[in-house]
mmCIF file of C-alpha atoms in Angstrom:
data_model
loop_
_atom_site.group_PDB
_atom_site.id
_atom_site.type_symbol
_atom_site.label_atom_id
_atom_site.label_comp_id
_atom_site.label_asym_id
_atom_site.label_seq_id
_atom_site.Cartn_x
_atom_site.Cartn_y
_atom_site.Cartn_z
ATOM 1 C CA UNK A 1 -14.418 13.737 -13.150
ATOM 2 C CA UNK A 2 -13.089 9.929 -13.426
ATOM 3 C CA UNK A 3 -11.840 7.852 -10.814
ATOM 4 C CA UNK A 4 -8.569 6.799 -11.923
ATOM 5 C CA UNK A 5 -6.966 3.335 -11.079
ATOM 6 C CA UNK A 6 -5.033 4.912 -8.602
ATOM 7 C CA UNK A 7 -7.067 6.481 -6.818
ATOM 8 C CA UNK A 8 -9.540 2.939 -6.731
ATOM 9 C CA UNK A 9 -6.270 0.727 -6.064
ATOM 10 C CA UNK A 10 -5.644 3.512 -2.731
ATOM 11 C CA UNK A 11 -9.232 2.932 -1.589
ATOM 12 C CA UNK A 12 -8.956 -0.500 -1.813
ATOM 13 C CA UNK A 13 -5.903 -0.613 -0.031
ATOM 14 C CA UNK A 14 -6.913 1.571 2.707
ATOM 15 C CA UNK A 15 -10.594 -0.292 3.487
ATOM 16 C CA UNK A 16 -8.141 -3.201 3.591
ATOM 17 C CA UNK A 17 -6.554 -1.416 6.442
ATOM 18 C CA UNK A 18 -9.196 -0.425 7.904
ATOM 19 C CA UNK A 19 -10.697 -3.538 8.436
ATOM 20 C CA UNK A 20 -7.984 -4.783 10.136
ATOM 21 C CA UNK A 21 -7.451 -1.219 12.292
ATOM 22 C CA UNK A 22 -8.751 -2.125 15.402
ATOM 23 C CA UNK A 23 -6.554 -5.110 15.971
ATOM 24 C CA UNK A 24 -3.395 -2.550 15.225
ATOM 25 C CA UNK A 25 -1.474 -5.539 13.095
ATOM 26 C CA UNK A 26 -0.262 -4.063 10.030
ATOM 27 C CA UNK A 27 -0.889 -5.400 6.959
ATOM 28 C CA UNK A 28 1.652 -6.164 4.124
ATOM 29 C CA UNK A 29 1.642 -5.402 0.432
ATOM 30 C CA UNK A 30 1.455 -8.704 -0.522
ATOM 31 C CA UNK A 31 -1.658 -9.781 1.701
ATOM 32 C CA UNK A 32 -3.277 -6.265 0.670
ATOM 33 C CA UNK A 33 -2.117 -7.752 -2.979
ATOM 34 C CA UNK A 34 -3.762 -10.788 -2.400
ATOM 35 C CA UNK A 35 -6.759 -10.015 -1.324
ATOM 36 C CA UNK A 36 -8.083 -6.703 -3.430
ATOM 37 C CA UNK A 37 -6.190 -8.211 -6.346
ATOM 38 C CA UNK A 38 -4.029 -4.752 -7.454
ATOM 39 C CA UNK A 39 -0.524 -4.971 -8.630
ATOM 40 C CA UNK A 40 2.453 -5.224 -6.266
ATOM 41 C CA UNK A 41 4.739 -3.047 -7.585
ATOM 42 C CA UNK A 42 1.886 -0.096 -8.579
ATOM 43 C CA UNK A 43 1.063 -0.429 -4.535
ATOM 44 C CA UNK A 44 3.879 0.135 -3.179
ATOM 45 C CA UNK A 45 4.432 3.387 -5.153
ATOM 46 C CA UNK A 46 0.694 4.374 -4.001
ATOM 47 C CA UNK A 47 1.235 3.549 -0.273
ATOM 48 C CA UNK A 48 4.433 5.565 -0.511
ATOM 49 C CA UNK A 49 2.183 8.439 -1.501
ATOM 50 C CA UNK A 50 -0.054 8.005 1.300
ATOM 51 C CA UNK A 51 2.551 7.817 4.050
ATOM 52 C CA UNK A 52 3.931 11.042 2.684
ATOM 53 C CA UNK A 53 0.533 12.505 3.383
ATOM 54 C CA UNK A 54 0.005 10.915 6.590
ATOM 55 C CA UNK A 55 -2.555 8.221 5.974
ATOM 56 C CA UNK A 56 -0.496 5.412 6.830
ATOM 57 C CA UNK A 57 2.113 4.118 8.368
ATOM 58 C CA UNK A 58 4.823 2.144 7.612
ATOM 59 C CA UNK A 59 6.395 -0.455 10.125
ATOM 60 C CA UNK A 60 9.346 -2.156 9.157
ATOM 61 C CA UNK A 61 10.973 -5.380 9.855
ATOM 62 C CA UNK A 62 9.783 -9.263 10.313
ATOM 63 C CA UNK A 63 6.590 -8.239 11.288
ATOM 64 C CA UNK A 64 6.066 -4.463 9.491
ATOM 65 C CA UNK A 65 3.899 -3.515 7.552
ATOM 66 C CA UNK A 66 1.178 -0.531 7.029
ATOM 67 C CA UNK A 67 -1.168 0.689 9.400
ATOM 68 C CA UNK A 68 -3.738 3.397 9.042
ATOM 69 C CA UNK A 69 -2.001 6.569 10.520
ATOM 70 C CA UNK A 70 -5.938 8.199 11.729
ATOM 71 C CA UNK A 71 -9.174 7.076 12.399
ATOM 72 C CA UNK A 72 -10.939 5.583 9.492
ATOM 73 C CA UNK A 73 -13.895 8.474 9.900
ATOM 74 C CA UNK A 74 -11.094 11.156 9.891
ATOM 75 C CA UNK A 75 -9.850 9.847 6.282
ATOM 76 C CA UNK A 76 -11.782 11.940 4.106
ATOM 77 C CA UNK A 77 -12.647 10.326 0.412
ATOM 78 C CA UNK A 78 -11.024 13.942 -0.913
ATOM 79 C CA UNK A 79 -7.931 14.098 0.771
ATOM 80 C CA UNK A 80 -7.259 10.540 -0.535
ATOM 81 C CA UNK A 81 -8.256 11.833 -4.397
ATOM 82 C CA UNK A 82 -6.141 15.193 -3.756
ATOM 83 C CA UNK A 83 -3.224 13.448 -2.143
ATOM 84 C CA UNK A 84 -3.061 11.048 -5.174
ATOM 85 C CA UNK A 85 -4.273 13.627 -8.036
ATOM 86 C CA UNK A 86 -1.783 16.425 -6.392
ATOM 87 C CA UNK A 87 -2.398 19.489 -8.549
ATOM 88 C CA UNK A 88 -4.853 18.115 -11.365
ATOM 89 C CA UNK A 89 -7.648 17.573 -9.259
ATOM 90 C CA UNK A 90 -8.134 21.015 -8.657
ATOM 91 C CA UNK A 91 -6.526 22.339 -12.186
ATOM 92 C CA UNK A 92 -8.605 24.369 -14.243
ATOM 93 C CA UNK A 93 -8.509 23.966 -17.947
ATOM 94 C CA UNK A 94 -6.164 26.963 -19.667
ATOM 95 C CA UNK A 95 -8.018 29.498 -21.289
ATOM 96 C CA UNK A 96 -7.018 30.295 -25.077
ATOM 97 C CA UNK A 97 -5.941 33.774 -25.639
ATOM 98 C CA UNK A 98 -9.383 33.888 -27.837
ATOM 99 C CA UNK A 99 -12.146 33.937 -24.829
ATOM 100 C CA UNK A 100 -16.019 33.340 -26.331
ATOM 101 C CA UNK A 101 -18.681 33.802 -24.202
ATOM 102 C CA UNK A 102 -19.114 29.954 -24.809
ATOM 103 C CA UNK A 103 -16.130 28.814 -23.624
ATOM 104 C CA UNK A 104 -16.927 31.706 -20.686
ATOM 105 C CA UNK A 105 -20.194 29.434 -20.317
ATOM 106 C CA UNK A 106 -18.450 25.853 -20.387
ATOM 107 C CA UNK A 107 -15.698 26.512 -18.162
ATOM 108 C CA UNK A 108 -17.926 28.132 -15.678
ATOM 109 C CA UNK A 109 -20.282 24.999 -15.291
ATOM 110 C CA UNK A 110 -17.108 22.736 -15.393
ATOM 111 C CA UNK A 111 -15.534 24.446 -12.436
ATOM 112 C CA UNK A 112 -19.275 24.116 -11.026
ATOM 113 C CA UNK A 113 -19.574 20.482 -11.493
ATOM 114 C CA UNK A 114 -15.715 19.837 -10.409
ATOM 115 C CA UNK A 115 -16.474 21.549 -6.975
ATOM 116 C CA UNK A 116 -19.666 19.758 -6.285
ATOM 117 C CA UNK A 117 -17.492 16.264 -7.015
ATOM 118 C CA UNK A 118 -15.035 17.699 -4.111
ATOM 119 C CA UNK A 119 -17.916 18.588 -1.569
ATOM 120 C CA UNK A 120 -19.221 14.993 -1.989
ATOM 121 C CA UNK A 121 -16.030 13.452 -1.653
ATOM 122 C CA UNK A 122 -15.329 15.824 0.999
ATOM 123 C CA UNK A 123 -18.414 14.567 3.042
ATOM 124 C CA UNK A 124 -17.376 10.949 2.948
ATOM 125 C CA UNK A 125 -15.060 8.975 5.059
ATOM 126 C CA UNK A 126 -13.499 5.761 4.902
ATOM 127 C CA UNK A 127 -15.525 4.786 7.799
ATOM 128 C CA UNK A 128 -18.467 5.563 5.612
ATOM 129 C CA UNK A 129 -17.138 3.136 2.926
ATOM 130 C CA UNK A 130 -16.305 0.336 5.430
ATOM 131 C CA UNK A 131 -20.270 0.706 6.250
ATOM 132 C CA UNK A 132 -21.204 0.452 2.819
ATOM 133 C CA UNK A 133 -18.788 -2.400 2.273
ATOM 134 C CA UNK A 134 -20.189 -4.308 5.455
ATOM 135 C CA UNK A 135 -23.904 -3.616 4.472
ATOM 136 C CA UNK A 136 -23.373 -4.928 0.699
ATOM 137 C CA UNK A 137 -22.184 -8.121 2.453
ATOM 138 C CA UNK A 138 -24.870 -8.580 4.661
ATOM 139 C CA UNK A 139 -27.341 -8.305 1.580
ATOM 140 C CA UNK A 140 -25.521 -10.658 -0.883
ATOM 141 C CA UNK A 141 -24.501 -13.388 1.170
ATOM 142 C CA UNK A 142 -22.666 -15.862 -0.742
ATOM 143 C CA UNK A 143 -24.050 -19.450 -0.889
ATOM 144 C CA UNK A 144 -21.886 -22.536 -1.839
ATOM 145 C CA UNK A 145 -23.002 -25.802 -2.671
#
């Protein structure tokens, strides 16, 4: 299983928003631009996604924006992947009309691996990645002379 840009650009974007949940100001797609560094144009189509899917919230007007639409610890690291991924996440690979025991054995460990990747995505939130984030910058504080 790969993480695909889109799916790294949406988790971005949403520990973005998280960090700035508390304070309830939404954020727009040019500061979330500016600061994780992911194309304009490709996040807009990806926040779309999300507010389809209830993870955020749009605001609109002078001061609009996005918002988280839930709690960062009820944002599950799979329902992100699955909301983005849609039906290929959990697609399984067509079997040819010729079945070998082999491919029997390959496809079975594939669809093993694939659901392990879900449970551990499953069992992390985006509150758990905020706490990763905010530990990595406690450890590797930036000096400048």
């Amino acid at each position: 299983m790969e993480l695909s840009s889109r799916v790294q650009y949406a988790l971005l974007a949403l520990l973005e928003l998280a960090s700035h949940h508390p304070k309830d100001s939404p954020l727009t797609v040019s500061e979330i631009t500016a600061s994780q560094e992911i194309p304009e144009r490709y996040l807009d189509q990806i926040l779309a996604v999300l507010r389809r899917a209830s993870i955020v919230q749009s605001l609109r007007g002078a001061k609009g924006g996005y918002l988280l639409a839930k709690e960062p610890w009820q944002i599950t690291l799979l329902e992100v992947f699955s909301t983005l991924e849609g039906s290929r996440s959990g697609q399984t690979q067509k079997v040819s009309e010729s079945v070998t025991i082999e491919k029997t054995a390959v496809l079975e460990i594939w669809q093993e691996a694939r659901q392990a990747s879900f449970a551990v995505l499953g069992k992390y939130t985006l509150q758990d990645l905020c706490e990763q984030r905010d530990l990595r910058k406690q450890t590797n504080p930036m000096y400048y002379i």
